[in-house]
PDB file of C-alpha atoms in Angstrom:
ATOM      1  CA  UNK A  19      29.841  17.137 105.032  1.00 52.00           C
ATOM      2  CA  UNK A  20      30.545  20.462 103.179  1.00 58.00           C
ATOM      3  CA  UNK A  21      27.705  22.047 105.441  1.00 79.00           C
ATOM      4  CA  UNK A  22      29.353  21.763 108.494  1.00 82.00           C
ATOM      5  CA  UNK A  23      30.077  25.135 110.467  1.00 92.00           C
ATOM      6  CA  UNK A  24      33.957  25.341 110.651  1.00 95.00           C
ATOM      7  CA  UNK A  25      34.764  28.772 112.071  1.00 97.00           C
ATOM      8  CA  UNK A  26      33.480  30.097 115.253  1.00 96.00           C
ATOM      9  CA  UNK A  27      34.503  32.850 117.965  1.00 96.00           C
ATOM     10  CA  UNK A  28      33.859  32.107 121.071  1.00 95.00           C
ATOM     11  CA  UNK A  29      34.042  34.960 124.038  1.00 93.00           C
ATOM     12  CA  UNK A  30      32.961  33.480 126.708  1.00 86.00           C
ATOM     13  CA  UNK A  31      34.707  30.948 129.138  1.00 83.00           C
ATOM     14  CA  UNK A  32      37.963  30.045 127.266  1.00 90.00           C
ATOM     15  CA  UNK A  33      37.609  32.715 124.944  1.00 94.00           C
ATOM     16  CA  UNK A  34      39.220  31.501 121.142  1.00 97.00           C
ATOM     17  CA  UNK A  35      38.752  31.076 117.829  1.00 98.00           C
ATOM     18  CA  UNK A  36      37.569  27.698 117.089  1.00 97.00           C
ATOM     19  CA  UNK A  37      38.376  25.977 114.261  1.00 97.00           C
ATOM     20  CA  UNK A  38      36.133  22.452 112.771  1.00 95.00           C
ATOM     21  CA  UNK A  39      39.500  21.038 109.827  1.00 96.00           C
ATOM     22  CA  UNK A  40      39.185  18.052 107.845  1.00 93.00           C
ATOM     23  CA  UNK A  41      42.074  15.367 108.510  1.00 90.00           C
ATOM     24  CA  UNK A  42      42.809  12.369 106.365  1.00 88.00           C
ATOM     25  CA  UNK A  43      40.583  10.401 108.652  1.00 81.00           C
ATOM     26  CA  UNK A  44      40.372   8.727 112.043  1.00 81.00           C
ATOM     27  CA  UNK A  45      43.014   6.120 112.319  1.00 78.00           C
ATOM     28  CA  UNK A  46      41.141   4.743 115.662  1.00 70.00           C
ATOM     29  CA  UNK A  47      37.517   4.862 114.251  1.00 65.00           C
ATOM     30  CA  UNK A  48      35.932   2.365 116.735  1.00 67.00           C
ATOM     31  CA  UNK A  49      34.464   4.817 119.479  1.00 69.00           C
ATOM     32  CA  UNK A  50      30.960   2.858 119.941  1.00 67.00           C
ATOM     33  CA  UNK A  51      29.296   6.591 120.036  1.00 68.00           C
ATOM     34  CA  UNK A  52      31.211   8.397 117.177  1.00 69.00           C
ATOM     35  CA  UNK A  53      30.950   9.124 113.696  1.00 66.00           C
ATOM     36  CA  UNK A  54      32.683  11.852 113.054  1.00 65.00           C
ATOM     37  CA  UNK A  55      35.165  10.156 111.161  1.00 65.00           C
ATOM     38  CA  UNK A  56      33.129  10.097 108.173  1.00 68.00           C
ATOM     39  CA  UNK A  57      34.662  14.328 107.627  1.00 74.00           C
ATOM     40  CA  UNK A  58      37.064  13.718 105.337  1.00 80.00           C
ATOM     41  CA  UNK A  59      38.156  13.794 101.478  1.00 84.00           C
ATOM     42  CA  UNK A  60      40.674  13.517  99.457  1.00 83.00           C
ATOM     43  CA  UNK A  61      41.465  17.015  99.296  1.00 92.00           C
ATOM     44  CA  UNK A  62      41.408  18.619 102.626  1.00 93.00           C
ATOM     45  CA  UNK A  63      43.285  21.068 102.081  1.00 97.00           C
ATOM     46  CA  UNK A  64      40.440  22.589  99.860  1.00 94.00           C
ATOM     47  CA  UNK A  65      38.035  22.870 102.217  1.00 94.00           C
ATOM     48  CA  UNK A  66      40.700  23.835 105.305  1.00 97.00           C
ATOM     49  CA  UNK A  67      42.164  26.558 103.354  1.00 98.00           C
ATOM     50  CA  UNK A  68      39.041  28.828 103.716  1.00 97.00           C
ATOM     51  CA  UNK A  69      38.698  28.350 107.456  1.00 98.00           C
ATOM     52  CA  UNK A  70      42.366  28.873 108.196  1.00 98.00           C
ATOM     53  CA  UNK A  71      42.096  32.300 106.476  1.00 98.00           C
ATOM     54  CA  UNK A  72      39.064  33.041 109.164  1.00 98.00           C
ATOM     55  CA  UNK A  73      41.792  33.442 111.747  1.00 98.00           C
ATOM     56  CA  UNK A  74      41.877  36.918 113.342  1.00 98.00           C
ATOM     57  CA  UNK A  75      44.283  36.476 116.268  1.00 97.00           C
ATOM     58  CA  UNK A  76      41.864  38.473 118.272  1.00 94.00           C
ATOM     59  CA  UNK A  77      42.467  36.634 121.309  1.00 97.00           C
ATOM     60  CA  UNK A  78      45.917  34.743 120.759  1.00 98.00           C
ATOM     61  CA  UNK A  79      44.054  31.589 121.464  1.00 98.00           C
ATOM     62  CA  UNK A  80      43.007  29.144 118.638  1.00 99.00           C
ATOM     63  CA  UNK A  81      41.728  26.586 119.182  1.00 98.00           C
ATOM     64  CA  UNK A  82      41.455  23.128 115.985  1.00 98.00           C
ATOM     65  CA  UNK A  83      39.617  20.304 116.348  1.00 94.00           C
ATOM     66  CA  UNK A  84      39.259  17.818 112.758  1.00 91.00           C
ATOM     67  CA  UNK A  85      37.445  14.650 113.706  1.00 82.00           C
ATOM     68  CA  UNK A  86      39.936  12.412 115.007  1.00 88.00           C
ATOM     69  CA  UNK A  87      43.632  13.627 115.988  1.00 95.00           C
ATOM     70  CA  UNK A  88      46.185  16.675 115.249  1.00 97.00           C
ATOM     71  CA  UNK A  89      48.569  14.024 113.921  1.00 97.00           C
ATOM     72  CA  UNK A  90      46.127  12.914 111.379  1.00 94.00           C
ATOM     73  CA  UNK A  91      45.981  16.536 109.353  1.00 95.00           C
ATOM     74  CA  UNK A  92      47.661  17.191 106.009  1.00 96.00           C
ATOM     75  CA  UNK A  93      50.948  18.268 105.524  1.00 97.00           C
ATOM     76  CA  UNK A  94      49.646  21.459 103.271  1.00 98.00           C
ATOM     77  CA  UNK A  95      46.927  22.110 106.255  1.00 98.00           C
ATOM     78  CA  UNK A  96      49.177  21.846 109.136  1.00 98.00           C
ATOM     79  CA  UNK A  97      51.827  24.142 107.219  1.00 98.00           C
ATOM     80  CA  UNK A  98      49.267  26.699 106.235  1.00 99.00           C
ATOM     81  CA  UNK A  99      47.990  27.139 109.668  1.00 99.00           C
ATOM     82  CA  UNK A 100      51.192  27.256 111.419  1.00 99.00           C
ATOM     83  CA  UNK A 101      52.047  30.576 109.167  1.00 98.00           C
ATOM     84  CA  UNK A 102      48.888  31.900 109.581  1.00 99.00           C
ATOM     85  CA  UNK A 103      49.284  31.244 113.590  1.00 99.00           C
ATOM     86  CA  UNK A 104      52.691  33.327 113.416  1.00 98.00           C
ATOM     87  CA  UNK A 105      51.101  36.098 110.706  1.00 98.00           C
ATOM     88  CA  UNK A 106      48.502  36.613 113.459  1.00 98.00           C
ATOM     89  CA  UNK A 107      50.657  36.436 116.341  1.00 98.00           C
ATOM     90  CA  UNK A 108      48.569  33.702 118.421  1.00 99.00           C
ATOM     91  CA  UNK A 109      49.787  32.670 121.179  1.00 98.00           C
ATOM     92  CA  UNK A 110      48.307  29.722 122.385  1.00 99.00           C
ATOM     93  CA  UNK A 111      46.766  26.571 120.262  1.00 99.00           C
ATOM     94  CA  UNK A 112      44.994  23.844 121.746  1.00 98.00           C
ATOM     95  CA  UNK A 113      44.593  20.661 119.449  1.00 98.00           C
ATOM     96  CA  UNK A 114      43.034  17.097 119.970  1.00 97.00           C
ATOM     97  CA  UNK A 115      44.697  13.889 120.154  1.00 97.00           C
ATOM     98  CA  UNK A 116      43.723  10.348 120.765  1.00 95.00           C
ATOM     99  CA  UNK A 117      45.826   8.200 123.792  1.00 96.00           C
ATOM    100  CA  UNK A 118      47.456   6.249 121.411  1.00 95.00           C
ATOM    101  CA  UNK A 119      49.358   8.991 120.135  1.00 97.00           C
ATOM    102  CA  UNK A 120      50.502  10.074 123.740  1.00 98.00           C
ATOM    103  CA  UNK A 121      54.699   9.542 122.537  1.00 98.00           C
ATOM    104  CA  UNK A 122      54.336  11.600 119.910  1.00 98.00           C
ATOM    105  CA  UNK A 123      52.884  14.840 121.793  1.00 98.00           C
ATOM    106  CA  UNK A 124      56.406  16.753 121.309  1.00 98.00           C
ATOM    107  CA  UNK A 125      56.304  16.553 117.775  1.00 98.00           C
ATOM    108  CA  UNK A 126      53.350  18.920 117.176  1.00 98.00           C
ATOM    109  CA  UNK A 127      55.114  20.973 119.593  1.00 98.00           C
ATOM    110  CA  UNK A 128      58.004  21.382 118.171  1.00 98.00           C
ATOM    111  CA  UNK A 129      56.192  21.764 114.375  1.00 98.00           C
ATOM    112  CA  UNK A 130      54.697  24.829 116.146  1.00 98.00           C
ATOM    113  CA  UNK A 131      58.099  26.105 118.204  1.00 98.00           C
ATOM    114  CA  UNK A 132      57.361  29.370 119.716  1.00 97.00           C
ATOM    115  CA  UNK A 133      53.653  28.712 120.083  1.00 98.00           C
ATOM    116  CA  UNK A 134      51.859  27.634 123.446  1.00 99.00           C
ATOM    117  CA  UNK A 135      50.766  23.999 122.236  1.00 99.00           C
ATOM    118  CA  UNK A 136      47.947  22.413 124.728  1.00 99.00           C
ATOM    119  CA  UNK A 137      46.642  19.168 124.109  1.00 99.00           C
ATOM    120  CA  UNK A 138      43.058  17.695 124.602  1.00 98.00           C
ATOM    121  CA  UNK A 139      41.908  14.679 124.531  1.00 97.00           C
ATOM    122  CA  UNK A 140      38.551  12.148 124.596  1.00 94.00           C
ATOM    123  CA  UNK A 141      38.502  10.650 127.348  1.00 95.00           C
ATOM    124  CA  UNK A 142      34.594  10.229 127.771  1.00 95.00           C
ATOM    125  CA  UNK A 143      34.551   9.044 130.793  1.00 96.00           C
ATOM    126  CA  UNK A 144      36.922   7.681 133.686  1.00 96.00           C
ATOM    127  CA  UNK A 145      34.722   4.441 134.316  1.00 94.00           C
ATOM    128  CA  UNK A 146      36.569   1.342 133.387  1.00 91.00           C
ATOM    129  CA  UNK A 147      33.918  -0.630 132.456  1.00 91.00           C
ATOM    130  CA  UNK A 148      32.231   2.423 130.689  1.00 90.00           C
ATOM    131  CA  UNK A 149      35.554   3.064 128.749  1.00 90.00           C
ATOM    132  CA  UNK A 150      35.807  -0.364 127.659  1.00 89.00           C
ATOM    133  CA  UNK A 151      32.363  -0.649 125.998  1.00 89.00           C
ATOM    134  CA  UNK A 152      32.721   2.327 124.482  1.00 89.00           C
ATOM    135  CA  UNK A 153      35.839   0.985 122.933  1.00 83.00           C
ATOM    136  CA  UNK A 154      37.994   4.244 123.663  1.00 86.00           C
ATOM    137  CA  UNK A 155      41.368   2.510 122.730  1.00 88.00           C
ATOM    138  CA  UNK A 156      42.113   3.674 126.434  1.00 93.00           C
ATOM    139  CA  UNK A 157      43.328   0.449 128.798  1.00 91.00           C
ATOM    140  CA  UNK A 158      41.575   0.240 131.811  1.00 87.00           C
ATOM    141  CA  UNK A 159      43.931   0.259 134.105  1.00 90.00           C
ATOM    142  CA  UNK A 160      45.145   4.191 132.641  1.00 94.00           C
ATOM    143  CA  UNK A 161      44.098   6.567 135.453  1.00 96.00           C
ATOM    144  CA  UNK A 162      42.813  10.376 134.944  1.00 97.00           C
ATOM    145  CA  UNK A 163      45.941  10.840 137.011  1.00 97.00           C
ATOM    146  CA  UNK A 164      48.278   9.157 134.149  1.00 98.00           C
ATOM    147  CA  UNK A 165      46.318  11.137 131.361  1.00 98.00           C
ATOM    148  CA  UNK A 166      46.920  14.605 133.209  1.00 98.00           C
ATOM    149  CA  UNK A 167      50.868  13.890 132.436  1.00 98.00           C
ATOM    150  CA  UNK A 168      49.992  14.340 128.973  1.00 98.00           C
ATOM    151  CA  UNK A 169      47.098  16.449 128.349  1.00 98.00           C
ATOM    152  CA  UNK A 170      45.996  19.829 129.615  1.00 98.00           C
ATOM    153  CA  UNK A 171      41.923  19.311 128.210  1.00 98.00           C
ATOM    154  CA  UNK A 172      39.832  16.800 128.208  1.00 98.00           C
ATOM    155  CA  UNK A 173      36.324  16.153 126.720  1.00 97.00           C
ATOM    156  CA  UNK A 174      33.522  13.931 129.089  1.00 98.00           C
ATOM    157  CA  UNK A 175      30.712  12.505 127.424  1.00 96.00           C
ATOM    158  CA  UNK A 176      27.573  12.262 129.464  1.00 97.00           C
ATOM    159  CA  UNK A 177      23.660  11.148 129.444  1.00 97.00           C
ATOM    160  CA  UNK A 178      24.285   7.972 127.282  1.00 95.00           C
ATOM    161  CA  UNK A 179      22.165   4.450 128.199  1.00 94.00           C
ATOM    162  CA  UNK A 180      24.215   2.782 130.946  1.00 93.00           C
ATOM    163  CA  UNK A 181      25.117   5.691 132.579  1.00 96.00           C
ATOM    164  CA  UNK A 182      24.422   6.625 136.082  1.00 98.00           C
ATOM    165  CA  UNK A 183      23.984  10.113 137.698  1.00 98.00           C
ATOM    166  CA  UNK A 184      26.697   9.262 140.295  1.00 98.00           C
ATOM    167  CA  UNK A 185      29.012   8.124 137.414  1.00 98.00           C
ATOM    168  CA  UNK A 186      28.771  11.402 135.958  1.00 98.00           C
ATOM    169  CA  UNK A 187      29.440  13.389 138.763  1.00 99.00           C
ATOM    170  CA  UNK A 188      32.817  11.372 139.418  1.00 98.00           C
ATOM    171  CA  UNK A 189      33.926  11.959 136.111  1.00 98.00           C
ATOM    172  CA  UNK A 190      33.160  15.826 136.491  1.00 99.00           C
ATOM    173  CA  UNK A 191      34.918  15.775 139.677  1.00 98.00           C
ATOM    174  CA  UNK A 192      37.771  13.605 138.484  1.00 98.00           C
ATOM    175  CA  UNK A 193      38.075  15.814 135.269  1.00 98.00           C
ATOM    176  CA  UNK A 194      38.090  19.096 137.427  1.00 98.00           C
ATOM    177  CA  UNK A 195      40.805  17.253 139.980  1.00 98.00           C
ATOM    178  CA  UNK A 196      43.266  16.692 136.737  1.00 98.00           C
ATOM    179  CA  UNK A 197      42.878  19.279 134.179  1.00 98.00           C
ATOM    180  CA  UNK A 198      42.896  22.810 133.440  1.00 97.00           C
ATOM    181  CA  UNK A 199      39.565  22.863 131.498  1.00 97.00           C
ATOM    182  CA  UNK A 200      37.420  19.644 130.312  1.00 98.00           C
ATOM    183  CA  UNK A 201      34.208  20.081 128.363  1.00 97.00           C
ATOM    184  CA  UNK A 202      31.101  18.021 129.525  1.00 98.00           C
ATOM    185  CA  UNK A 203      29.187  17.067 126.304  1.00 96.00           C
ATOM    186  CA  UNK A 204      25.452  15.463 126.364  1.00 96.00           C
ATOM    187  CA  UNK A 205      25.517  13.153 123.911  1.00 92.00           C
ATOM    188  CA  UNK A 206      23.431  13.328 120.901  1.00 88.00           C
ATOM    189  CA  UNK A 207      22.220   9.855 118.730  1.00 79.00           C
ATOM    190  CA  UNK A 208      23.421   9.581 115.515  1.00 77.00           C
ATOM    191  CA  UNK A 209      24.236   6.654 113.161  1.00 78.00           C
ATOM    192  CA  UNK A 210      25.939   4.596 115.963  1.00 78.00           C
ATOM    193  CA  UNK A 211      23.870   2.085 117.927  1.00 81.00           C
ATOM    194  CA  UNK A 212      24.444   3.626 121.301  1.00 86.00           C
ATOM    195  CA  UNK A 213      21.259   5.792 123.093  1.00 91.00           C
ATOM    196  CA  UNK A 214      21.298   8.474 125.124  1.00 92.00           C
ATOM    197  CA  UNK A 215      19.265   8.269 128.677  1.00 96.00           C
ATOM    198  CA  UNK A 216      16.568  11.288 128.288  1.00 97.00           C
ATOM    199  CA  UNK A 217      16.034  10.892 132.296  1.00 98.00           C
ATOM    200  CA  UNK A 218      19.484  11.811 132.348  1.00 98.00           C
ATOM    201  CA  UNK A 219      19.496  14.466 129.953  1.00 98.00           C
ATOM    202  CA  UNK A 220      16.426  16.200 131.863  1.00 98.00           C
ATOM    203  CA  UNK A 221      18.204  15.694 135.262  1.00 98.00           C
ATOM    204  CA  UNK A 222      21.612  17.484 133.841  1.00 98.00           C
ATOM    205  CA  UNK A 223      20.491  20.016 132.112  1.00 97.00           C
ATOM    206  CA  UNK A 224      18.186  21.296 134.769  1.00 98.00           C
ATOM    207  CA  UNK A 225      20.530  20.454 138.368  1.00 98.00           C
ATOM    208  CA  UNK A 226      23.600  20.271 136.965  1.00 98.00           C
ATOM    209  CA  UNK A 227      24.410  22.118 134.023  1.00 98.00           C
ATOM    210  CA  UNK A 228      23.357  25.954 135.607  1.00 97.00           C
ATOM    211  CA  UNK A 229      26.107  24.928 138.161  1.00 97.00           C
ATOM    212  CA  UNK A 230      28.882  24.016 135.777  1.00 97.00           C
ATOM    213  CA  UNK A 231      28.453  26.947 133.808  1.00 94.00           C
ATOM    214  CA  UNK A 232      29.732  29.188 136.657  1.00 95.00           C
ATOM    215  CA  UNK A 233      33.363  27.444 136.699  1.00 96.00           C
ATOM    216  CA  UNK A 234      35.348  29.528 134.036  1.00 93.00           C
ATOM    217  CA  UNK A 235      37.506  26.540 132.820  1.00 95.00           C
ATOM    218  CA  UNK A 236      34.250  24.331 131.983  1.00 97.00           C
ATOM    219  CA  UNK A 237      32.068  23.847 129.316  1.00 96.00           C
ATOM    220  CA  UNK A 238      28.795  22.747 129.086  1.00 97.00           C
ATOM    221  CA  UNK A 239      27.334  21.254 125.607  1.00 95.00           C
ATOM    222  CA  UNK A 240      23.930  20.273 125.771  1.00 94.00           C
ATOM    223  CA  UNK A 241      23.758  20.255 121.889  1.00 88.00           C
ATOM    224  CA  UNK A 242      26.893  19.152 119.813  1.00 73.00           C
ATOM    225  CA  UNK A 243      26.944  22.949 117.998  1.00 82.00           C
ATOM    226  CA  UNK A 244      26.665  24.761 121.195  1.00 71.00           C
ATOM    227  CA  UNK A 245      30.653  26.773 120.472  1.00 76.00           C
ATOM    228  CA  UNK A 246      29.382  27.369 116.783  1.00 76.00           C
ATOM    229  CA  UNK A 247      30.559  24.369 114.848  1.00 83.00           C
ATOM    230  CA  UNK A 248      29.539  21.380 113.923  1.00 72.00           C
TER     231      UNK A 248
END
């Protein structure tokens, strides 16, 4: 995947620097919709390096996402972009993790001690049954309410066979109830099975999308590039 857009500045909404690393690799890899997994190597480092170096510090906020969880980057990645966080004093970093890492959240924040360390995480959706065939690794019977004690983001995924429009707009509401920004992301088909509803996708991108975009602490991706990586 060495054409993948890593670096991109985004100044709107959440304004940040947002960063697309290579980890060692998923260690969940079973998301029915994902395959994002497959960005890895041997040597991430090598490709991290150059996108790390990117980093401007022009808004104090940077923000690193790598295809599965913070806890799954390198030890040479991780200690190259904490120094480049402190070189350009940034103040804020907002990383992903998966639920099963939940125990481990303080870790990464003390790894980066003086920095502003907010979590986000993949949630999907808030649907039980939903969750469970999508094989999110998130019991059931977790609430957004129990995720919120954790993390400060979350990502929804929306528009996917199975789907209803009323199930969407609980898990926007739920998501906007429980965290501090959440991104609502149309899913695209790729090499998994699962299909996305085009009804779905007409319906949100023309009724509900405009609306979203008005609420500073969401954001909207209709494609999976739309904040410039990917």
């Amino acid at each position: 995947m060495s054409d993948l857009k890593r670096y991109s500045l985004i100044e709107d909404h959440m304004k940040r620097e947002f960063l697309l690393l290579q980890g060692r690799g998923c260690v969940w890899k079973k998301c029915a919709f994902c395959d994002y997994y497959k960005d890895v190597s041997d040597d991430p480092f090598s490709v991290n390096k150059d996108v790390i170096d990117r980093i401007e510090g022009k808004f104090g906020v940077v923000d690193v996402i790598n295809s599965g969880s913070i806890f799954e980057m390198d030890d040479m990645s991780m200690s190259y972009l904490r120094d480049k966080l402190v070189q350009k004093n940034v103040k804020t970093l907002w990383c992903e993790s998966h639920w099963l890492y939940r125990d481990r959240l303080d870790e990464i924040r003390k790894y980066f001690d003086g920095i502003n360390v907010k979590f986000r995480i993949g949630v999907e959706t808030f649907d039980e049954d939903m969750r469970r065939r999508w094989n999110k690794g998130i019991p059931g019977e977790v609430t957004a309410e129990d995720i919120g004690k954790y993390f400060d983001g979350a990502c929804l995924l929306v528009c996917v066979e199975g789907q209803t429009k009323d199930m969407i707009l609980e898990d926007i509401d739920t998501a906007y109830r429980n965290f501090e920004y959440f991104s609502v992301n149309v899913f695209m088909e790729n090499s998994c099975q699962l299909k996305r509803d085009e009804d779905l996708v007409r319906w949100f991108a023309d009724e509900i999308a405009p609306e979203l975009e008005k609420y500073s602490n969401i954001e909207v991706l209709i494609n999976n590039t739309d904040l410039g990586v990917g």
